[in-house]
Coordinates of C-alpha atoms in Angstrom, one line a residue:
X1 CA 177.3 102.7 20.8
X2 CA 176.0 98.9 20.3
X3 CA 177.6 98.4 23.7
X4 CA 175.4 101.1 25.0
X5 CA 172.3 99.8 23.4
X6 CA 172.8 96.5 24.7
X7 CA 173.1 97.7 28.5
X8 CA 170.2 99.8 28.2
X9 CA 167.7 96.9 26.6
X10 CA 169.3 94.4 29.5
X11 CA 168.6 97.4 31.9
X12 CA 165.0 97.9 30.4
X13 CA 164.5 94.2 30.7
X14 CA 165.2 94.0 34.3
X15 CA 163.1 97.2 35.2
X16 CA 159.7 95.2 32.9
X17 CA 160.6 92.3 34.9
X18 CA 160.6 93.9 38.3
X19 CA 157.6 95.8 37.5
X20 CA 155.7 93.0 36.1
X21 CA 156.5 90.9 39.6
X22 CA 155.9 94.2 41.5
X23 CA 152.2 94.1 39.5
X24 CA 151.4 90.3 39.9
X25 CA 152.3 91.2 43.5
X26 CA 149.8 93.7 43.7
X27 CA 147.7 91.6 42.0
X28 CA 147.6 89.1 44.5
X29 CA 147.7 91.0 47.8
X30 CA 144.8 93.1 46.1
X31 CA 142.9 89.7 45.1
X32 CA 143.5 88.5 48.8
X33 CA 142.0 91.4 49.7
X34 CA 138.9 91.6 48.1
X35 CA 138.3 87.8 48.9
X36 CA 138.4 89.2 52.3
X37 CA 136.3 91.7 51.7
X38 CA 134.0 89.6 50.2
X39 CA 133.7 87.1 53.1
X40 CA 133.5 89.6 55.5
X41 CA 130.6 91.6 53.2
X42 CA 129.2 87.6 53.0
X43 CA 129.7 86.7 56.6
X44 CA 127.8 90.1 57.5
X45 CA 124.9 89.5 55.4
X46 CA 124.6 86.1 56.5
X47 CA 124.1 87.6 60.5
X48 CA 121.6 90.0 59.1
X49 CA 119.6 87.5 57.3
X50 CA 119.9 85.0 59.8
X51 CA 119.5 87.8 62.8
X52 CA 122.8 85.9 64.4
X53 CA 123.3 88.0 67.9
X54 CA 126.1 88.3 70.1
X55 CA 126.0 86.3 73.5
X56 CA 123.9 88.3 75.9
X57 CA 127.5 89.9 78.2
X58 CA 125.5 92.9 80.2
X59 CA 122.3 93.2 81.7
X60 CA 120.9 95.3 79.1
X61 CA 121.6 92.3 76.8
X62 CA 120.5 89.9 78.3
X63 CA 116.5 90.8 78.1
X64 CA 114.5 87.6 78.7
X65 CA 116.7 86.7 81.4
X66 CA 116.3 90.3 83.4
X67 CA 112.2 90.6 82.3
X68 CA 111.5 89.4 86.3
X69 CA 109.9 90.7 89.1
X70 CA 112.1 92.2 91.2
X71 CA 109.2 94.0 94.1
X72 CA 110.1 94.1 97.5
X73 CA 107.8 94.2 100.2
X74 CA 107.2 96.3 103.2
X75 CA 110.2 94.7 105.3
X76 CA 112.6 95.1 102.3
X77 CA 112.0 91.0 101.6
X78 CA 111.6 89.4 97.8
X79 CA 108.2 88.5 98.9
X80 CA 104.4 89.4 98.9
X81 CA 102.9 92.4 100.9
X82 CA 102.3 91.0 104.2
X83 CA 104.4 88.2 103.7
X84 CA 105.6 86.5 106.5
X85 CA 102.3 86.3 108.2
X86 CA 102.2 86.0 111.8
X87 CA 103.5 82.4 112.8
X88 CA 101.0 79.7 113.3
X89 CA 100.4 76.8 115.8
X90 CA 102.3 74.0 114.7
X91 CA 104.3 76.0 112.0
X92 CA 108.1 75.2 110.7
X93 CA 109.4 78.6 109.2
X94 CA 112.5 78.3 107.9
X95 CA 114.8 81.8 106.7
X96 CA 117.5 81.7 104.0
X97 CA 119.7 84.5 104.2
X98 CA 122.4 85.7 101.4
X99 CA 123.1 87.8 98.9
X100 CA 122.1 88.1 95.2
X101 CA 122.7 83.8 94.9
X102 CA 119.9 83.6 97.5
X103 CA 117.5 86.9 96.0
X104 CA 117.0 84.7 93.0
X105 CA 118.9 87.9 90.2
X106 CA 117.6 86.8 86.9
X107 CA 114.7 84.4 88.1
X108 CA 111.2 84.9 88.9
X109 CA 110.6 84.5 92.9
X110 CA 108.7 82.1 92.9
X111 CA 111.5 79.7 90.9
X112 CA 114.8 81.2 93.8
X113 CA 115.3 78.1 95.4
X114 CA 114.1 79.8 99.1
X115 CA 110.3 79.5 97.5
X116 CA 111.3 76.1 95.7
X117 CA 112.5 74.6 99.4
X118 CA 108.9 76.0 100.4
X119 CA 107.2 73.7 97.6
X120 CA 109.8 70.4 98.4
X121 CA 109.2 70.7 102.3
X122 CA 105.6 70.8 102.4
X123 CA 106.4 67.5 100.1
X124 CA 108.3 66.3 102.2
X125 CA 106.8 67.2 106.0
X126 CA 102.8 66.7 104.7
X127 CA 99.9 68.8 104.0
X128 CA 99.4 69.0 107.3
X129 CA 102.4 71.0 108.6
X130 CA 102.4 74.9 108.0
X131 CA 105.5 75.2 106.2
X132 CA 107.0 79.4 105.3
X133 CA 110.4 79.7 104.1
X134 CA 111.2 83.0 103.5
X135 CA 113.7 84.7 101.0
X136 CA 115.8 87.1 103.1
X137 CA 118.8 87.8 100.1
X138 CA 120.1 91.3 98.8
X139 CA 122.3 91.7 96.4
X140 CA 125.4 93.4 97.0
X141 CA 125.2 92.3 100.7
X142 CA 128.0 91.0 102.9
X143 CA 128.2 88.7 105.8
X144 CA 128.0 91.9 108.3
X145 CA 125.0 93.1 106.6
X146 CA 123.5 89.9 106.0
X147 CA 123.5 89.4 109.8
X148 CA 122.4 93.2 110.7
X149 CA 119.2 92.5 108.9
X150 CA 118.5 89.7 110.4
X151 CA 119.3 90.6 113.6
X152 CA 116.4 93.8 113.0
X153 CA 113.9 91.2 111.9
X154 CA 114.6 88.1 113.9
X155 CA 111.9 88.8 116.0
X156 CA 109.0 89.9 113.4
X157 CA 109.7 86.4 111.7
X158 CA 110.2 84.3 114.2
X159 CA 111.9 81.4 112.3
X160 CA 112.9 77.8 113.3
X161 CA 116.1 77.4 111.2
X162 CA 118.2 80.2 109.7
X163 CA 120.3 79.5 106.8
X164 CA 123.4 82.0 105.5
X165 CA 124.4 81.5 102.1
X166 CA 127.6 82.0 101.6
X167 CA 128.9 82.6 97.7
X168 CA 133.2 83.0 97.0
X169 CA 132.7 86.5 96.6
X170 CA 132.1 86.9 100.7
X171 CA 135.4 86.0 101.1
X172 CA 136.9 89.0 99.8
X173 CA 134.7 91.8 101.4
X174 CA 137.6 92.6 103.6
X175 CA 139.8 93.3 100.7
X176 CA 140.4 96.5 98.6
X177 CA 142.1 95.1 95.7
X178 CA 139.6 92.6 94.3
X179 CA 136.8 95.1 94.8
X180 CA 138.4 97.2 92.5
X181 CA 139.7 94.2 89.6
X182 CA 135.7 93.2 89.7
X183 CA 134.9 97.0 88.5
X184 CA 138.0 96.6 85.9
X185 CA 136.4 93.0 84.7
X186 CA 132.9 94.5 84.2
X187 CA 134.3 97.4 82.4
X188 CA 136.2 95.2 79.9
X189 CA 132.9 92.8 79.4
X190 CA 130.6 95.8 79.1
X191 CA 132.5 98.4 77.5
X192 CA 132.6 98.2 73.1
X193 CA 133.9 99.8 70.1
X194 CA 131.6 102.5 68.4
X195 CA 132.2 100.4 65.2
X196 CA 130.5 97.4 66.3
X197 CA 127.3 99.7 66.6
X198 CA 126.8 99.1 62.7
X199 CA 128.4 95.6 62.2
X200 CA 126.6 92.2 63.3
X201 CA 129.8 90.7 62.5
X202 CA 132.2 92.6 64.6
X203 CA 129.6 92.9 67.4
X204 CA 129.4 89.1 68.1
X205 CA 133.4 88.9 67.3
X206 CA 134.0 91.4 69.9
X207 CA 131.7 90.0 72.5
X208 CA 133.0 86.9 72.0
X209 CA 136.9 88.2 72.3
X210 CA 135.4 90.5 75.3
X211 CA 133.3 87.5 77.2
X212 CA 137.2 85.4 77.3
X213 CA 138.4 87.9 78.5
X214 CA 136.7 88.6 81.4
X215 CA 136.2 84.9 82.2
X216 CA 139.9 84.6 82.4
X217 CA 139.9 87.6 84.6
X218 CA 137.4 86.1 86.2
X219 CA 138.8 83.2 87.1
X220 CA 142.6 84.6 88.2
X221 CA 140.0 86.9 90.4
X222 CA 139.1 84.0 92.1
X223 CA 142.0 82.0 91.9
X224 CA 144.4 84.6 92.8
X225 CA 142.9 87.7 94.6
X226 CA 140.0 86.1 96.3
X227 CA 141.8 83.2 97.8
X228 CA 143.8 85.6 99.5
X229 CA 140.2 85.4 101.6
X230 CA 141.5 82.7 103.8
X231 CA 144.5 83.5 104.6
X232 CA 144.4 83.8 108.6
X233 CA 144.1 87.6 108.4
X234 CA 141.7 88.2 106.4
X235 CA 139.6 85.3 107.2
X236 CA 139.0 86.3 110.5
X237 CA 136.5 89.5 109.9
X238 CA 134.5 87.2 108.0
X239 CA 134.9 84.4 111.0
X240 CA 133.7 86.8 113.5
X241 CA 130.3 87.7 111.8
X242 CA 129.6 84.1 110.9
X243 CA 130.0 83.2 115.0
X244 CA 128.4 86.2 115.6
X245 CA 125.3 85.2 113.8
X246 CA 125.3 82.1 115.3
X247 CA 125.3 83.0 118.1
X248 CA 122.5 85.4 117.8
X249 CA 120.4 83.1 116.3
X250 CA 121.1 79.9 119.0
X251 CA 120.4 82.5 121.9
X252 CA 117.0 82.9 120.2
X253 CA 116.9 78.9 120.1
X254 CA 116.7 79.4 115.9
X255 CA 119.5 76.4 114.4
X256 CA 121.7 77.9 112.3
X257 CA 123.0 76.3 109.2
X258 CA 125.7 77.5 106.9
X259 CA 125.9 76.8 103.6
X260 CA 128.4 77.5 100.3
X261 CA 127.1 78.2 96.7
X262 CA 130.0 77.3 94.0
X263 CA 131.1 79.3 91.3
X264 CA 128.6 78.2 88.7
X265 CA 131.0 78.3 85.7
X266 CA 133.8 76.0 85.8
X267 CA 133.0 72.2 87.1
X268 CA 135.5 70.4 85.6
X269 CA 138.9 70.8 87.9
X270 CA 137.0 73.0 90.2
X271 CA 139.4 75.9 90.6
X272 CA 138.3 77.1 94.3
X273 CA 137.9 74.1 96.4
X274 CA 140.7 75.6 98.6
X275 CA 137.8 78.5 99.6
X276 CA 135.0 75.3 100.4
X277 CA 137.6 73.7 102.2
X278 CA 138.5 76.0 104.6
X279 CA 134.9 77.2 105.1
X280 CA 133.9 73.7 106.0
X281 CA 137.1 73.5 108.2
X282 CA 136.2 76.6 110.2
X283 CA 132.2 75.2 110.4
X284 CA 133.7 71.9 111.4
X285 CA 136.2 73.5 114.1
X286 CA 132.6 75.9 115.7
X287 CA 130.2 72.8 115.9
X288 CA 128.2 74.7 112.6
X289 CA 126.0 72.6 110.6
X290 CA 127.5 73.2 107.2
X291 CA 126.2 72.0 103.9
X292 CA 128.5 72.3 101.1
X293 CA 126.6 72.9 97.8
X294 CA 129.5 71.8 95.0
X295 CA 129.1 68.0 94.9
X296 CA 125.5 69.0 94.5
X297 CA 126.3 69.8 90.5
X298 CA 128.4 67.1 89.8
X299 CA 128.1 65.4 86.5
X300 CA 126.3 68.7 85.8
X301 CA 127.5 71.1 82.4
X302 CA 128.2 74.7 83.6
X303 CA 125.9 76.8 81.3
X304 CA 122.2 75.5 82.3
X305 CA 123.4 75.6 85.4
X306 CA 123.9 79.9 84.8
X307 CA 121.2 82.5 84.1
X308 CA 123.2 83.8 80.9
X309 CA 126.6 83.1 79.5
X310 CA 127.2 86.5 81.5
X311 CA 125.8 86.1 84.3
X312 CA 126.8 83.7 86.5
X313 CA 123.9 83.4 89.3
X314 CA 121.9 80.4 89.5
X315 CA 119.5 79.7 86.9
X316 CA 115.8 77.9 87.6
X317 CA 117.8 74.3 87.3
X318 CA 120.3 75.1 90.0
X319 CA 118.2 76.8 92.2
X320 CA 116.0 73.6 91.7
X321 CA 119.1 71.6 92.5
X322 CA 120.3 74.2 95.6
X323 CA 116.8 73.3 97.0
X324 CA 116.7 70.0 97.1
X325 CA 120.6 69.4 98.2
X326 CA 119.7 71.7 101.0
X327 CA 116.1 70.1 102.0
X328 CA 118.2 66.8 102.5
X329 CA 120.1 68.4 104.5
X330 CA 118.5 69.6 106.5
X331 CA 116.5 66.1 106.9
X332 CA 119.8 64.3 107.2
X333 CA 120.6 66.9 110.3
X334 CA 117.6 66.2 112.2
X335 CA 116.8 69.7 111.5
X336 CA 113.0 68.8 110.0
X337 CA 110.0 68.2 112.8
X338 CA 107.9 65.7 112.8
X339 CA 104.9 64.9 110.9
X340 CA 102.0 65.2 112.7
X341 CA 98.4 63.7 111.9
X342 CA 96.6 66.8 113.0
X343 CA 95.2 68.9 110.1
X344 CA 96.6 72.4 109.4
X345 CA 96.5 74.4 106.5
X346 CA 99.0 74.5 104.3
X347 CA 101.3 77.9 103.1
X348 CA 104.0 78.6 100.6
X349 CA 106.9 81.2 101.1
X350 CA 106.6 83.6 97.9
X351 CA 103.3 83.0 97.0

């Protein structure tokens, strides 16, 4: 019976023991927790006090940077009623065609670097040259499109020089696959959990997690989809529109000029030269004036040089800084008349 007694005390013992290590267990894991809830209650009231918001990731977010103008005229331009006037005696009207990069998404017009090239030239050529450059960009437009329009209003604008902006993304109009990873990427930056509704916290955790992401799809976009853009067989729709244009525009004795905007978000081991490469090899091979915009940021930090952390077309500083490369340019070309004594009055494209 003492034999008994003993084995049950030493088999009471063992059961306090493990239940006092199963409680200072619980203990801890429950004090770990509650620290964590703590921070995370602390952390959320700090946001709310402080009003800390998420990056801007969507359009809808990002509201200073979207409150422009966006009017179009009566020839479907980015430009005043009216505007192009009938050309004048003595008047250099140059055209810069493109896509949204050239439409100025997310600027005013008047700071697009079409209406800032207006501004530098009349600088440049005197008050006494007419100068119009004239913002002929669409967003969503394509190469084929982009020439199509011009082509229907060639004549009604009547310009000396025509330059087609060509952004990374043109490369890969001929392709099915990348149109449909760029809906997948803008679903993953835009799309959020219900939760993050009520939570400043989690809102700006997710966006944060969700902007990665997409850059990294983003970039393997680029890197791997879009490059497949000049290989020979796809390169050579896009080819046959650019001569095309030319073309049109030389038998209308307008100089055409063909330039590339970069992918404003990575500077630093520029992951695409391969697409402004070949672009300047296939201008180089047609006799094309081609100005290549990339070296035109250099020793510049990506973000200023975006609209929004989001949005990735040119802000008011790199349209500044696409105006002025291409301004030189077209100087350094021989593409610039004269300056003449004579008097004229002076005009500005967008104004």
């Amino acid at each position: 019976a003492e034999q008994k007694l003993m084995t049950s005390r030493a088999w009471m013992e063992r059961q306090c023991r493990r239940s006092s290590t199963a409680r200072r267990w619980a203990f801890r894991v429950a004090a770990v927790l509650f620290g964590l809830l703590a921070a995370l209650v602390t952390t959320e009231v700090t946001f709310r006090v402080f009003d800390i918001r998420p990056p801007a990731s969507t359009p809808t977010d990002q509201c200073d940077a979207f409150k422009v103008r966006n009017e179009l005229n009566e020839l479907g331009l980015r430009e005043p009623p009216g505007f192009p006037p009938l050309r004048r005696s003595g008047e250099f009207r140059v055209v810069c065609v493109g896509d949204s990069m050239t439409y100025g998404e997310g600027v005013e017009t008047e700071q697009a670097y079409p209406n800032v090239m207006s501004n530098l030239l009349t600088e440049r050529l005197g008050p006494q040259r007419v100068v119009t450059v004239v913002n002929m960009g669409k967003p969503g437009e394509e190469t084929l499109r982009e020439r199509q329009r011009f082509v229907a209003l060639a004549d009604r604008i009547a310009p000396d020089v025509v330059i087609l902006g060509f952004y990374i993304n043109d490369f890969a109009y001929q392709l099915t696959g990348p149109s449909d990873m760029l809906h997948r990427i803008y679903d993953l930056r835009d799309d959020h959990f219900v939760f993050s509704d009520f939570s400043y916290l989690f809102h700006y955790a997710e966006k944060k997690i969700r902007l990665r992401l997409a850059y990294n799809e983003t970039l393997r976009y680029y890197r791997v989809d879009s490059l497949r853009g000049v290989e020979p067989a796809a390169f050579e729709p896009v080819a046959r529109e650019i001569i095309a244009f030319r073309d049109f525009a030389e038998a209308r004795k307008i100089q055409f000029v063909l330039t590339m905007i970069p992918w404003l978000v990575r500077f630093y081991d520029y992951p695409l030269t391969a697409m402004h490469e070949r672009l300047g090899e296939f201008a180089r091979e047609n006799g094309i004036p081609y100005c290549d915009l990339v070296s035109a940021f250099d020793g510049q930090s990506e973000e200023p040089m975006r609209v929004s952390v989001a949005n990735h077309h040119p802000s008011v500083a790199a349209h500044r800084i696409i105006a002025a490369r291409l301004v030189k340019f077209l100087d350094d070309q021989g593409l610039l008349p004269r300056q003449e004594s004579t008097s004229l009055p002076t005009s500005r494209g967008g104004d």
